Coordinates of C-alpha atoms in Angstrom, one line a residue:
M1 CA -8.9 3.8 3.8
K2 CA -11.2 2.6 1.1
I3 CA -11.7 -1.1 1.1
L4 CA -13.6 -3.5 -1.2
G5 CA -15.0 -6.5 0.6
V6 CA -16.0 -9.6 -1.5
D7 CA -18.1 -12.7 -0.6
P8 CA -17.2 -15.3 -3.3
G9 CA -19.8 -17.2 -5.2
T10 CA -20.5 -18.3 -8.8
A11 CA -24.2 -17.7 -8.9
R12 CA -24.0 -14.6 -6.6
L13 CA -20.9 -12.6 -5.6
G14 CA -21.5 -10.1 -2.9
W15 CA -19.5 -7.0 -2.6
G16 CA -19.3 -3.8 -0.6
V17 CA -17.0 -0.7 -0.5
I18 CA -16.3 1.2 2.7
N19 CA -14.2 4.2 3.5
G20 CA -13.4 4.2 7.2
E21 CA -16.7 3.5 8.9
T22 CA -18.8 4.8 6.0
M23 CA -20.4 2.5 3.5
I24 CA -19.9 3.8 -0.1
A25 CA -21.7 1.1 -2.1
C26 CA -22.7 -2.5 -2.1
G27 CA -24.3 -5.0 -4.4
C28 CA -24.4 -8.4 -5.9
V29 CA -23.0 -9.7 -9.2
E30 CA -25.2 -12.5 -10.5
T31 CA -24.6 -15.0 -13.2
K32 CA -27.3 -17.0 -14.9
A33 CA -27.7 -20.7 -14.2
G34 CA -27.1 -22.8 -17.3
L35 CA -24.3 -20.7 -18.7
A36 CA -21.0 -22.4 -19.2
E37 CA -18.7 -22.4 -16.2
E38 CA -16.0 -20.4 -18.0
V39 CA -18.5 -17.8 -19.1
R40 CA -19.8 -17.4 -15.5
L41 CA -16.2 -17.0 -14.2
R42 CA -15.3 -14.5 -17.0
T43 CA -18.4 -12.5 -16.1
L44 CA -17.4 -12.4 -12.4
F45 CA -13.9 -11.3 -13.4
E46 CA -15.1 -8.5 -15.7
K47 CA -17.7 -7.2 -13.3
L48 CA -15.3 -7.2 -10.4
S49 CA -12.5 -5.5 -12.4
G50 CA -15.1 -2.9 -13.3
L51 CA -15.9 -2.3 -9.7
I52 CA -12.2 -2.0 -8.8
K53 CA -11.8 0.6 -11.5
K54 CA -15.0 2.5 -10.5
Y55 CA -14.4 2.7 -6.7
Q56 CA -10.5 2.5 -6.7
P57 CA -10.1 0.7 -3.4
E58 CA -6.8 0.8 -1.6
A59 CA -7.2 -2.8 -0.4
V60 CA -9.5 -5.8 -0.9
A61 CA -10.8 -8.3 1.7
V62 CA -12.0 -11.6 0.3
E63 CA -13.9 -14.1 2.5
K64 CA -12.1 -17.4 3.0
I65 CA -13.9 -20.7 2.6
F66 CA -14.1 -22.2 6.1
F67 CA -17.2 -24.4 6.0
F68 CA -19.1 -26.3 3.4
K69 CA -21.9 -28.8 3.2
N70 CA -21.7 -29.8 -0.5
Q71 CA -18.5 -30.7 -2.4
T72 CA -19.9 -29.3 -5.7
T73 CA -20.6 -26.0 -4.1
I74 CA -17.2 -25.7 -2.5
I75 CA -15.5 -26.2 -5.9
S76 CA -17.5 -23.4 -7.6
V77 CA -16.9 -21.0 -4.7
A78 CA -13.2 -21.8 -4.8
Q79 CA -13.1 -21.1 -8.5
S80 CA -14.9 -17.8 -7.9
R81 CA -12.4 -16.9 -5.2
G82 CA -9.5 -17.6 -7.6
V83 CA -11.0 -15.3 -10.2
I84 CA -11.4 -12.6 -7.5
L85 CA -7.8 -13.0 -6.4
L86 CA -6.7 -12.7 -10.0
A87 CA -8.6 -9.4 -10.5
V88 CA -7.1 -8.1 -7.3
S89 CA -3.6 -9.1 -8.3
Q90 CA -3.9 -7.6 -11.8
N91 CA -4.9 -4.3 -10.2
H92 CA -1.9 -4.5 -7.8
L93 CA -4.0 -4.4 -4.7
P94 CA -3.3 -6.0 -1.3

């Protein structure tokens, strides 16, 4: 089964694709500091949607937020996670 794993973040979003026990590809989507928040989130959505189309995973695993030190950071990571879940939902993936 081909699975896309995603580590949410606004500045850096990590991703990897596996098929069984074999890694197919991995990388990081980065957005530039200073860009408007909505532009950064749109960029993440577009890049992740492109990865889904390119690798055609059968499922997506998204890291949950379970620990944070900084309230500002947790908000941006949560927004990133929401954009990821939207891309997953629009592509009808579990």
